[in-house]
Short mmCIF file of C-alpha atoms in Angstrom, two decimals:
data_model
loop_
_atom_site.label_atom_id
_atom_site.label_comp_id
_atom_site.label_asym_id
_atom_site.label_seq_id
_atom_site.Cartn_x
_atom_site.Cartn_y
_atom_site.Cartn_z
CA UNK A 284 -32.42 28.70 104.38
CA UNK A 285 -28.96 29.19 104.07
CA UNK A 286 -27.73 31.06 101.31
CA UNK A 287 -25.31 30.29 99.01
CA UNK A 288 -23.46 31.43 96.05
CA UNK A 289 -24.84 30.26 92.34
CA UNK A 290 -21.96 28.62 90.41
CA UNK A 291 -24.36 27.83 87.67
CA UNK A 292 -27.93 28.56 86.59
CA UNK A 293 -30.59 27.53 88.82
CA UNK A 294 -32.59 24.92 86.42
CA UNK A 295 -36.47 23.14 86.72
CA UNK A 296 -36.20 20.02 88.99
CA UNK A 297 -38.53 17.16 88.90
CA UNK A 298 -37.91 13.66 90.83
CA UNK A 299 -37.21 11.88 88.28
CA UNK A 300 -38.95 8.39 87.81
CA UNK A 301 -36.83 4.88 89.54
CA UNK A 302 -37.44 1.94 87.78
CA UNK A 303 -37.32 -0.09 84.43
CA UNK A 304 -39.78 -0.52 82.21
CA UNK A 305 -41.99 -2.10 79.29
CA UNK A 306 -44.06 -1.43 78.13
CA UNK A 307 -44.57 -0.14 74.52
CA UNK A 308 -44.70 4.39 73.95
CA UNK A 309 -48.46 5.72 73.08
CA UNK A 310 -49.50 7.02 70.52
CA UNK A 311 -49.33 10.82 70.26
CA UNK A 312 -51.52 13.12 68.37
CA UNK A 313 -51.36 13.48 64.62
CA UNK A 314 -49.74 15.63 62.62
CA UNK A 315 -50.43 18.40 60.31
CA UNK A 316 -50.40 15.69 57.22
CA UNK A 317 -52.38 12.54 59.11
CA UNK A 318 -49.68 11.02 59.79
CA UNK A 319 -49.36 9.27 63.65
CA UNK A 320 -46.24 10.04 65.94
CA UNK A 321 -44.82 8.62 68.50
CA UNK A 322 -43.29 10.37 71.56
CA UNK A 323 -38.76 9.43 71.36
CA UNK A 324 -37.88 7.82 74.02
CA UNK A 325 -34.29 7.19 72.77
CA UNK A 326 -32.79 9.57 75.36
CA UNK A 327 -30.51 8.64 78.39
CA UNK A 328 -28.92 11.57 79.54
CA UNK A 329 -28.77 13.73 82.77
CA UNK A 330 -29.92 17.36 82.05
CA UNK A 331 -29.74 18.30 85.91
CA UNK A 332 -28.63 17.12 89.32
CA UNK A 333 -29.28 18.97 92.49
CA UNK A 334 -28.10 17.40 95.97
CA UNK A 335 -30.42 18.63 98.77
CA UNK A 336 -29.54 17.78 103.32
CA UNK A 337 -31.52 19.48 105.22
CA UNK A 338 -32.27 22.34 103.58
CA UNK A 339 -29.59 22.74 102.37
CA UNK A 340 -28.76 21.88 98.69
CA UNK A 341 -26.48 22.39 95.90
CA UNK A 342 -26.58 22.68 91.74
CA UNK A 343 -24.02 20.91 89.78
CA UNK A 344 -22.84 20.77 86.85
CA UNK A 345 -23.55 18.63 84.13
CA UNK A 346 -21.28 17.75 80.48
CA UNK A 347 -22.59 15.48 78.28
CA UNK A 348 -20.22 14.06 76.03
CA UNK A 349 -17.49 13.06 79.37
CA UNK A 350 -20.81 11.52 80.77
CA UNK A 351 -20.00 13.15 84.24
CA UNK A 352 -21.50 15.18 86.53
CA UNK A 353 -19.54 18.16 88.91
CA UNK A 354 -20.89 19.02 92.22
CA UNK A 355 -19.23 22.26 93.73
CA UNK A 356 -18.87 23.34 96.95
CA UNK A 357 -18.05 25.99 98.89
CA UNK A 358 -15.76 24.93 101.15
CA UNK A 359 -18.08 25.48 104.04
CA UNK A 360 -20.59 23.17 102.47
CA UNK A 361 -18.60 19.84 102.77
CA UNK A 362 -20.78 18.49 105.17
CA UNK A 363 -24.04 18.63 102.94
CA UNK A 364 -22.16 16.00 100.35
CA UNK A 365 -21.97 13.34 103.26
CA UNK A 366 -25.74 11.05 103.62
CA UNK A 367 -27.61 13.83 101.01
CA UNK A 368 -30.64 12.75 98.21
CA UNK A 369 -30.91 13.94 94.30
CA UNK A 370 -33.18 16.14 92.88
CA UNK A 371 -32.70 15.01 89.32
CA UNK A 372 -33.42 15.41 85.61
CA UNK A 373 -33.70 12.67 83.08
CA UNK A 374 -34.13 12.52 78.91
CA UNK A 375 -37.79 12.11 78.81
CA UNK A 376 -39.37 8.82 79.68
CA UNK A 377 -35.72 7.76 81.76
CA UNK A 378 -35.10 6.11 84.77
CA UNK A 379 -31.68 5.84 86.73
CA UNK A 380 -29.91 3.31 88.67
CA UNK A 381 -29.47 4.08 92.20
CA UNK A 382 -31.96 5.17 93.79
CA UNK A 383 -31.19 8.56 93.47
CA UNK A 384 -33.11 9.70 96.37
CA UNK A 385 -32.13 7.72 98.80
CA UNK A 386 -28.73 9.36 100.86
CA UNK A 387 -25.44 8.71 99.14
CA UNK A 388 -22.47 10.08 99.60
CA UNK A 389 -21.17 12.43 97.52
CA UNK A 390 -17.81 12.98 98.45
CA UNK A 391 -16.95 10.78 96.85
CA UNK A 392 -17.46 9.46 92.51
CA UNK A 393 -20.77 7.30 92.04
CA UNK A 394 -21.53 6.08 89.53
CA UNK A 395 -24.67 5.94 87.30
CA UNK A 396 -26.61 4.68 84.90
CA UNK A 397 -29.14 5.90 82.53
CA UNK A 398 -31.72 3.91 80.58
CA UNK A 399 -34.32 5.16 78.13
CA UNK A 400 -37.80 4.61 78.12
CA UNK A 401 -37.12 2.60 74.70
CA UNK A 402 -34.46 0.80 76.22
CA UNK A 403 -32.30 0.48 73.90
CA UNK A 404 -29.43 3.79 75.00
CA UNK A 405 -27.83 2.17 77.92
CA UNK A 406 -25.27 5.76 79.45
CA UNK A 407 -22.93 5.10 82.18
CA UNK A 408 -22.81 8.82 84.76
CA UNK A 409 -19.96 10.01 86.96
CA UNK A 410 -20.79 12.09 89.91
CA UNK A 411 -18.57 13.89 91.66
CA UNK A 412 -17.81 16.83 93.59
CA UNK A 413 -15.12 19.27 93.59
CA UNK A 414 -14.25 22.27 96.02
CA UNK A 415 -14.69 26.27 94.68
CA UNK A 416 -11.89 27.54 94.51
CA UNK A 417 -12.83 30.91 95.61
CA UNK A 418 -10.64 34.81 96.64
CA UNK A 419 -10.87 36.95 98.99
CA UNK A 420 -12.01 40.66 97.90
CA UNK A 421 -11.43 43.42 101.11
CA UNK A 422 -12.17 46.86 98.77
CA UNK A 423 -11.89 50.03 101.38
CA UNK A 424 -15.64 51.80 101.62
CA UNK A 425 -15.09 54.87 102.41
CA UNK A 426 -12.63 57.04 105.22
CA UNK A 427 -14.63 60.19 107.36
CA UNK A 428 -12.75 62.30 109.38
CA UNK A 429 -14.22 62.85 112.97
CA UNK A 430 -14.57 66.28 112.09
CA UNK A 431 -16.81 65.59 109.25
CA UNK A 432 -18.97 62.80 110.49
CA UNK A 433 -19.21 65.63 114.29
CA UNK A 434 -17.94 62.98 116.18
CA UNK A 435 -15.63 64.27 119.45
CA UNK A 436 -12.12 64.08 119.83
CA UNK A 437 -10.60 62.83 121.84
CA UNK A 438 -11.78 58.79 122.88
CA UNK A 439 -11.89 57.09 125.75
CA UNK A 440 -8.17 56.06 125.69
CA UNK A 441 -8.62 53.05 127.37
CA UNK A 442 -11.31 51.61 126.42
CA UNK A 443 -9.58 49.67 124.33
CA UNK A 444 -12.47 48.85 122.26
CA UNK A 445 -14.05 52.68 120.52
CA UNK A 446 -16.47 51.13 117.92
CA UNK A 447 -18.81 49.09 117.04
CA UNK A 448 -21.42 46.94 114.81
CA UNK A 449 -25.83 47.99 115.79
CA UNK A 450 -27.13 46.13 113.13
CA UNK A 451 -26.16 45.19 109.33
CA UNK A 452 -25.99 47.59 109.14
CA UNK A 453 -25.31 50.76 111.03
CA UNK A 454 -22.10 50.75 113.82
CA UNK A 455 -21.88 53.49 116.83
CA UNK A 456 -18.95 55.66 117.99
CA UNK A 457 -17.20 55.99 120.55
CA UNK A 458 -18.86 58.97 121.69
CA UNK A 459 -22.70 56.91 121.53
CA UNK A 460 -23.94 58.81 117.60
CA UNK A 461 -25.40 56.12 114.91
CA UNK A 462 -24.41 56.01 111.15
CA UNK A 463 -25.41 54.52 109.04
CA UNK A 464 -22.98 51.65 106.00
CA UNK A 465 -22.25 55.87 103.42
CA UNK A 466 -21.32 57.62 106.59
CA UNK A 467 -24.61 59.35 107.63
CA UNK A 468 -25.60 60.80 111.00
CA UNK A 469 -28.68 59.27 111.94
CA UNK A 470 -28.64 59.93 116.04
CA UNK A 471 -27.48 59.22 118.97
CA UNK A 472 -27.45 55.92 121.46
CA UNK A 473 -30.63 55.50 123.55
CA UNK A 474 -28.86 55.13 126.90
CA UNK A 475 -32.97 55.20 129.40
CA UNK A 476 -31.30 53.14 132.25
CA UNK A 477 -28.92 53.64 132.35
CA UNK A 478 -26.48 56.00 135.75
CA UNK A 479 -26.12 59.16 134.86
CA UNK A 480 -23.04 58.91 136.52
CA UNK A 481 -21.53 56.82 134.39
CA UNK A 482 -20.35 56.86 130.59
CA UNK A 483 -19.21 55.00 127.77
CA UNK A 484 -16.59 52.94 127.42
CA UNK A 485 -16.64 49.69 125.52
CA UNK A 486 -18.30 48.36 122.35
CA UNK A 487 -18.12 45.78 119.96
CA UNK A 488 -21.74 43.77 118.67
CA UNK A 489 -22.98 39.66 118.88
CA UNK A 490 -22.74 38.47 115.32
CA UNK A 491 -26.56 39.24 114.65
CA UNK A 492 -25.42 43.08 114.63
CA UNK A 493 -26.69 44.04 118.24
CA UNK A 494 -24.99 46.37 120.39
CA UNK A 495 -23.19 46.35 123.49
CA UNK A 496 -21.01 48.27 125.38
CA UNK A 497 -19.20 49.22 129.11
CA UNK A 498 -21.13 51.98 130.30
CA UNK A 499 -18.83 52.73 133.53
CA UNK A 500 -17.01 55.06 136.22
CA UNK A 501 -14.24 57.06 135.33
CA UNK A 502 -15.14 58.47 131.76
CA UNK A 503 -16.94 61.60 131.90
CA UNK A 504 -14.38 63.98 133.70
CA UNK A 505 -10.58 62.19 132.49
CA UNK A 506 -9.66 60.21 129.57
CA UNK A 507 -7.95 56.35 131.58
CA UNK A 508 -9.26 53.84 133.40
CA UNK A 509 -10.47 54.01 136.51
CA UNK A 510 -8.14 50.49 137.87
CA UNK A 511 -11.20 50.72 140.57
CA UNK A 512 -14.54 51.97 138.40
CA UNK A 513 -18.08 51.04 138.89
CA UNK A 514 -19.71 49.55 136.26
CA UNK A 515 -21.51 47.12 134.14
CA UNK A 516 -22.01 45.79 130.99
CA UNK A 517 -25.56 46.71 128.23
CA UNK A 518 -27.66 45.26 125.55
CA UNK A 519 -29.74 47.17 123.01
CA UNK A 520 -31.06 43.79 121.85
CA UNK A 521 -34.00 45.96 119.85
CA UNK A 522 -32.04 48.19 117.88
CA UNK A 523 -30.07 51.77 118.97
CA UNK A 524 -32.92 53.12 120.20
CA UNK A 525 -34.64 51.28 121.74
CA UNK A 526 -33.75 51.44 125.61
CA UNK A 527 -30.90 48.99 126.43
CA UNK A 528 -30.99 45.74 128.78
CA UNK A 529 -28.08 44.68 131.51
CA UNK A 530 -26.60 41.98 130.55
CA UNK A 531 -24.42 41.98 134.04
CA UNK A 532 -23.05 44.55 136.28
CA UNK A 533 -19.34 44.27 137.46
CA UNK A 534 -19.58 43.31 141.68
CA UNK A 535 -16.60 42.47 143.95
CA UNK A 536 -17.18 38.65 143.78
CA UNK A 537 -14.31 36.05 143.77
CA UNK A 538 -12.74 35.41 140.59
CA UNK A 539 -13.70 31.78 139.35
CA UNK A 540 -9.65 29.41 139.87
CA UNK A 541 -8.57 32.62 141.67
CA UNK A 542 -9.59 33.79 145.21
CA UNK A 543 -6.38 36.15 145.60
CA UNK A 544 -7.89 37.80 143.02
CA UNK A 545 -11.30 39.81 142.76
CA UNK A 546 -13.85 40.37 139.92
CA UNK A 547 -13.16 43.55 140.89
CA UNK A 548 -15.70 47.00 139.93
CA UNK A 549 -12.11 47.92 137.26
CA UNK A 550 -13.81 45.27 134.40
CA UNK A 551 -15.24 47.26 131.44
CA UNK A 552 -11.68 48.09 129.65
CA UNK A 553 -11.42 45.37 126.48
CA UNK A 554 -14.44 44.55 125.95
CA UNK A 555 -15.53 41.18 123.10
CA UNK A 556 -18.09 39.49 121.98
CA UNK A 557 -19.40 36.07 119.72
CA UNK A 558 -21.90 34.03 119.01
CA UNK A 559 -25.70 35.16 119.21
CA UNK A 560 -27.80 36.49 121.99
CA UNK A 561 -30.78 34.77 121.01
CA UNK A 562 -29.04 31.91 121.32
CA UNK A 563 -25.57 30.91 123.14
CA UNK A 564 -22.68 34.95 123.31
CA UNK A 565 -19.92 34.87 124.78
CA UNK A 566 -18.03 38.45 126.45
CA UNK A 567 -15.33 39.04 127.48
CA UNK A 568 -14.10 42.12 129.19
CA UNK A 569 -10.51 42.78 130.59
CA UNK A 570 -10.06 41.97 134.59
CA UNK A 571 -6.59 42.53 135.82
CA UNK A 572 -3.41 43.36 133.87
CA UNK A 573 -0.17 42.87 135.17
CA UNK A 574 -0.67 40.09 137.71
CA UNK A 575 1.57 37.16 138.25
CA UNK A 576 0.93 33.10 138.79
CA UNK A 577 2.80 30.47 139.43
CA UNK A 578 5.54 32.99 138.43
CA UNK A 579 4.17 33.43 135.01
CA UNK A 580 3.69 37.59 134.29
CA UNK A 581 0.21 37.42 133.01
CA UNK A 582 -3.47 39.31 132.49
CA UNK A 583 -6.75 37.62 133.95
CA UNK A 584 -10.34 38.54 131.93
CA UNK A 585 -13.62 37.80 132.45
CA UNK A 586 -15.17 35.48 130.60
CA UNK A 587 -18.87 35.45 129.87
CA UNK A 588 -21.16 32.38 128.70
CA UNK A 589 -24.57 33.68 127.58
CA UNK A 590 -27.76 30.76 127.01
CA UNK A 591 -31.32 33.16 125.74
CA UNK A 592 -30.02 36.01 127.03
CA UNK A 593 -28.75 34.99 130.47
CA UNK A 594 -25.31 34.19 131.98
CA UNK A 595 -24.80 30.72 132.45
CA UNK A 596 -20.72 30.26 133.47
CA UNK A 597 -18.56 33.15 133.69
CA UNK A 598 -14.88 31.85 133.65
CA UNK A 599 -11.01 33.71 133.72
CA UNK A 600 -9.48 33.80 131.00
CA UNK A 601 -5.55 33.61 132.19
CA UNK A 602 -4.04 34.91 129.22
CA UNK A 603 0.07 34.14 130.67
CA UNK A 604 1.63 36.01 127.30
CA UNK A 605 2.74 39.81 129.05
CA UNK A 606 4.53 41.18 126.48
CA UNK A 607 5.97 44.33 128.28
CA UNK A 608 4.68 47.58 129.08
CA UNK A 609 2.81 48.86 125.37
CA UNK A 610 -0.53 50.05 125.97
CA UNK A 611 -0.66 48.30 129.40
CA UNK A 612 -4.60 46.62 128.20
CA UNK A 613 -4.04 43.55 126.97
CA UNK A 614 -6.81 42.09 125.08
CA UNK A 615 -8.41 38.98 124.35
CA UNK A 616 -11.04 37.90 121.92
CA UNK A 617 -13.40 34.89 121.26
CA UNK A 618 -14.21 33.77 117.34
CA UNK A 619 -17.48 32.49 119.22
CA UNK A 620 -20.25 31.54 121.12
CA UNK A 621 -18.95 28.98 122.26
CA UNK A 622 -16.08 28.41 125.13
CA UNK A 623 -14.51 25.51 123.08
CA UNK A 624 -14.20 27.80 120.14
CA UNK A 625 -10.48 29.52 119.69
CA UNK A 626 -9.65 32.77 121.38
CA UNK A 627 -7.57 35.97 120.44
CA UNK A 628 -5.27 37.56 122.06
CA UNK A 629 -3.37 40.71 121.79
CA UNK A 630 -0.93 42.48 123.17
CA UNK A 631 2.28 45.22 123.79
CA UNK A 632 5.30 44.40 123.63
CA UNK A 633 7.66 46.99 125.12
CA UNK A 634 7.47 50.41 123.22
CA UNK A 635 9.32 50.50 119.79
CA UNK A 636 9.55 46.67 119.09
CA UNK A 637 5.61 46.36 118.23
CA UNK A 638 2.30 44.68 118.96
CA UNK A 639 2.11 40.36 119.32
CA UNK A 640 -1.02 38.21 118.63
CA UNK A 641 -1.91 34.87 119.58
CA UNK A 642 -4.32 32.45 119.72
CA UNK A 643 -5.51 29.76 122.55
CA UNK A 644 -6.90 27.28 120.63
CA UNK A 645 -8.79 25.07 123.59
CA UNK A 646 -9.24 27.35 126.61
CA UNK A 647 -7.39 25.63 129.53
CA UNK A 648 -4.84 25.12 126.96
CA UNK A 649 -1.85 27.18 128.64
CA UNK A 650 0.43 24.90 126.58
CA UNK A 651 -0.78 25.82 123.68
CA UNK A 652 -0.88 29.26 123.26
CA UNK A 653 0.56 30.39 119.63
CA UNK A 654 1.95 33.70 118.20
CA UNK A 655 -0.32 34.59 114.67
CA UNK A 656 2.90 36.48 114.69
CA UNK A 657 5.13 38.99 117.17
CA UNK A 658 6.96 41.85 116.91
CA UNK A 659 9.29 43.44 115.03
CA UNK A 660 12.70 41.96 117.59
CA UNK A 661 13.49 38.90 115.19
CA UNK A 662 14.34 40.82 112.10
CA UNK A 663 18.28 39.86 111.19
CA UNK A 664 19.73 43.86 112.06
CA UNK A 665 16.62 45.62 113.23
CA UNK A 666 18.02 49.38 113.82
CA UNK A 667 14.98 50.34 116.63
CA UNK A 668 16.28 53.35 115.30
CA UNK A 669 14.78 53.80 111.79
CA UNK A 670 11.36 53.88 110.48
CA UNK A 671 10.52 50.47 109.88
CA UNK A 672 6.28 48.90 109.39
CA UNK A 673 8.28 45.53 111.37
CA UNK A 674 7.23 42.30 111.07
CA UNK A 675 4.86 41.47 108.22
CA UNK A 676 2.96 45.77 109.16
CA UNK A 677 2.05 44.52 112.74
CA UNK A 678 3.47 47.60 113.99
CA UNK A 679 6.53 48.89 116.12
CA UNK A 680 4.70 50.85 118.29
CA UNK A 681 3.18 48.75 120.21
CA UNK A 682 -0.81 49.04 120.30
CA UNK A 683 -3.74 46.97 118.58
CA UNK A 684 -7.31 45.09 118.77
CA UNK A 685 -7.74 42.19 118.34
CA UNK A 686 -10.91 41.05 116.89
CA UNK A 687 -11.76 37.37 116.25
CA UNK A 688 -14.65 36.15 114.05
CA UNK A 689 -15.52 32.81 111.38
CA UNK A 690 -15.35 33.63 107.84
CA UNK A 691 -17.53 31.17 107.28
CA UNK A 692 -16.03 28.03 108.49
CA UNK A 693 -12.72 29.88 108.71
CA UNK A 694 -11.54 31.21 112.49
CA UNK A 695 -9.89 34.37 112.13
CA UNK A 696 -9.01 37.37 113.12
CA UNK A 697 -8.95 40.83 111.66
CA UNK A 698 -5.29 43.14 113.71
CA UNK A 699 -5.35 47.01 113.78
CA UNK A 700 -2.54 48.15 114.33
CA UNK A 701 -0.61 51.62 114.64
CA UNK A 702 3.21 52.84 113.57
CA UNK A 703 5.11 56.07 113.99
CA UNK A 704 4.04 56.91 110.26
CA UNK A 705 0.99 55.17 110.63
CA UNK A 706 -2.07 51.69 111.19
CA UNK A 707 -2.25 49.36 110.17
CA UNK A 708 -4.95 46.63 109.01
CA UNK A 709 -4.05 42.62 108.60
CA UNK A 710 -6.86 39.33 108.04
CA UNK A 711 -5.58 35.98 108.79
CA UNK A 712 -7.01 32.72 109.10
CA UNK A 713 -6.11 31.26 113.16
CA UNK A 714 -4.60 28.38 110.97
CA UNK A 715 -1.17 28.94 110.01
CA UNK A 716 -0.83 27.16 107.39
CA UNK A 717 -4.04 29.22 105.54
CA UNK A 718 -3.05 32.47 102.90
CA UNK A 719 -3.78 36.60 104.77
CA UNK A 720 -7.07 36.60 103.56
CA UNK A 721 -5.87 40.65 103.55
CA UNK A 722 -2.41 40.59 103.30
CA UNK A 723 -1.05 44.17 105.86
CA UNK A 724 -2.46 47.11 103.82
CA UNK A 725 -1.93 50.72 105.48
CA UNK A 726 -4.57 52.46 106.31
CA UNK A 727 -3.73 55.69 107.28
CA UNK A 728 -1.35 57.86 108.08
CA UNK A 729 -2.53 59.00 111.85
CA UNK A 730 -0.10 57.35 114.23
CA UNK A 731 0.70 56.62 117.97
CA UNK A 732 -3.11 55.93 118.09
CA UNK A 733 -5.73 54.11 119.94
CA UNK A 734 -7.07 51.43 117.61
CA UNK A 735 -9.28 49.36 116.80
CA UNK A 736 -12.30 47.68 114.92
CA UNK A 737 -15.68 46.23 115.18
CA UNK A 738 -17.44 43.25 112.32
CA UNK A 739 -20.71 42.26 110.80
CA UNK A 740 -22.20 39.73 108.01
CA UNK A 741 -24.58 40.21 106.63
CA UNK A 742 -26.36 37.19 104.45
CA UNK A 743 -28.57 38.55 102.25
CA UNK A 744 -25.23 40.14 100.84
CA UNK A 745 -23.15 37.39 101.31
CA UNK A 746 -20.58 40.17 101.98
CA UNK A 747 -18.95 41.25 106.08
CA UNK A 748 -18.87 45.01 107.23
CA UNK A 749 -15.57 45.89 109.05
CA UNK A 750 -15.77 49.64 111.17
CA UNK A 751 -12.14 51.01 111.60
CA UNK A 752 -12.05 53.92 114.67
CA UNK A 753 -8.68 55.58 114.11
CA UNK A 754 -8.47 57.91 116.83
CA UNK A 755 -6.75 59.87 119.90
CA UNK A 756 -7.33 63.11 118.73
CA UNK A 757 -8.71 64.07 114.99
CA UNK A 758 -8.88 60.62 114.47
CA UNK A 759 -11.59 59.75 111.05
CA UNK A 760 -13.37 56.00 110.17
CA UNK A 761 -12.94 53.79 107.96
CA UNK A 762 -15.00 51.43 106.44
CA UNK A 763 -14.44 48.17 103.86
CA UNK A 764 -16.29 44.86 102.69
CA UNK A 765 -15.63 41.92 102.92
CA UNK A 766 -16.32 38.90 100.08
CA UNK A 767 -15.64 35.99 98.68
CA UNK A 768 -15.73 34.94 94.67
CA UNK A 769 -15.98 31.45 93.76
CA UNK A 770 -13.79 30.38 90.84
#
C-alpha cells in the first residue's frame, strides 16, 4: 500500500450493519445489585469514517457537534475521491443510509442519515472533502569539499551531469566514488565489462535510484568531450558494486526524422533519465550542440524509451532553443518515463548574460516551448559590468544544469547555476502559475564552475534527496532534503 502523510490518528474500524431493524434490545446480565441492564441503543453518531479506493485509503476528521465529516486529502490523492467506498464505525446498533459500502464520489458533499438502534434518534451527517495545505521544506544536510571526501579535483568538463544516485541512500561522484547519505565513502563503482579504454563521462539515475552513466573515449587524457568519441550507456540494475548492464551503444545510424544528420558516436555528454528501468524509462543524451533546422539554430538530442529494460523507441529532440556561446552543451531533462510527459531545456546564454530554462509540455510541439525564466538582459537598467546574481538568481555567468522530476504529482525542475561570486539552487514547478518549491538560494561560494545535481525520492520517509556537485577544481558536494508538511 502506498504511504501518505497521516493527517489524523487511525482508529479501529469495522463495517457497520446497513439498514433498519425493529428488533427490541436484548437484555444483558444483571449488574452487581441484581438489576437487569439494557444496552443503550440511543446513539446515532459516526465515530470513524475512512474512504477506500483500491489499495489506497484516507481517514476523515469528524465533528460530532457540527455533524460533519471532512476528508482532508493531499493534492495527489484527489483521484481517490472518485468512486470510493467507505468504512464506517457507528454508535452501538445504529444504521446508516445511503449504503457507504457502495461506490460514491466524495469530491462533492454527501448527506448520510444515521438512525439509532432503538429508533429514537435520527441524525444527518454531511461528508465533504478539503485539500490539505502543504508546506515544502528544503533543508541543507551538509556540504563537504572534494578534499574532505577524498575525491579528485578535476571534473569532466563537458560531461554536463557529474553526479548520480546509485540507491535510495547512496550516490556516485564524477570519478566513480560511492558515498552514503552522511558523506562516508563506501567504495568505488564496479566497471566490470566496460572497456578499459573508456572513462566515466556523464552520470544520472532512474527514479528508483538505479545508477545510469555514459562511458566513452575522450575522458582519459583530457577533461573535454571528444566530439568523435565512441561510447555507451550503462545501468547498474543490481547495485553499484555489481556488474553493470549496457543499455545502448552509440553507432553512426541516421537520426530518425533528420536523415542529413547521424547519431554518431558523439553522444556521451548531457545525460539525463527519468522513469523506472523495470517499467518505462526515458534516457536523453546530446547529439549535436550546434546545428540549424530550417534556418533556426538548435540542438539535437537523442531520446530513448526503454520498456522493461529493452529499448522500445528512439527519437530526436529538436530543441529550437540555442541561446548563445556559453557552456556549449545544451541539456534536456525528461520529467517522467513517458515521451508524452514534459521536458525541460537548459541552455546558456552568451557569457555574462545568464542561464535559460525552457519547458516543452509535449515532445513534438516545438511552438509551445515557454521560458520558465531567462537571463538578465531584460532587466531595465542592468549593468553587465556590475556584480549581479541574475533574474531570480539564475546566474549571469552562463553555466548551469537542469534536473526535471515529479514532486508527488507536480512536474518540477531543479536548476543549479553559477555566477561571478557563487552558485545557485532553485526548485520550481513547471507550471508558471504555481509558487516556487524552493526560492533561489546561494548554496556555494565556489563560482564559474561546472555544476550539476541528481534527485531521488525515498517513499519510506516521504523525502526527496538532492546532491549537488559544484566543481572544476577544489569543488564540493552538497546534500539537500526535500519534504512536505501538511497543515
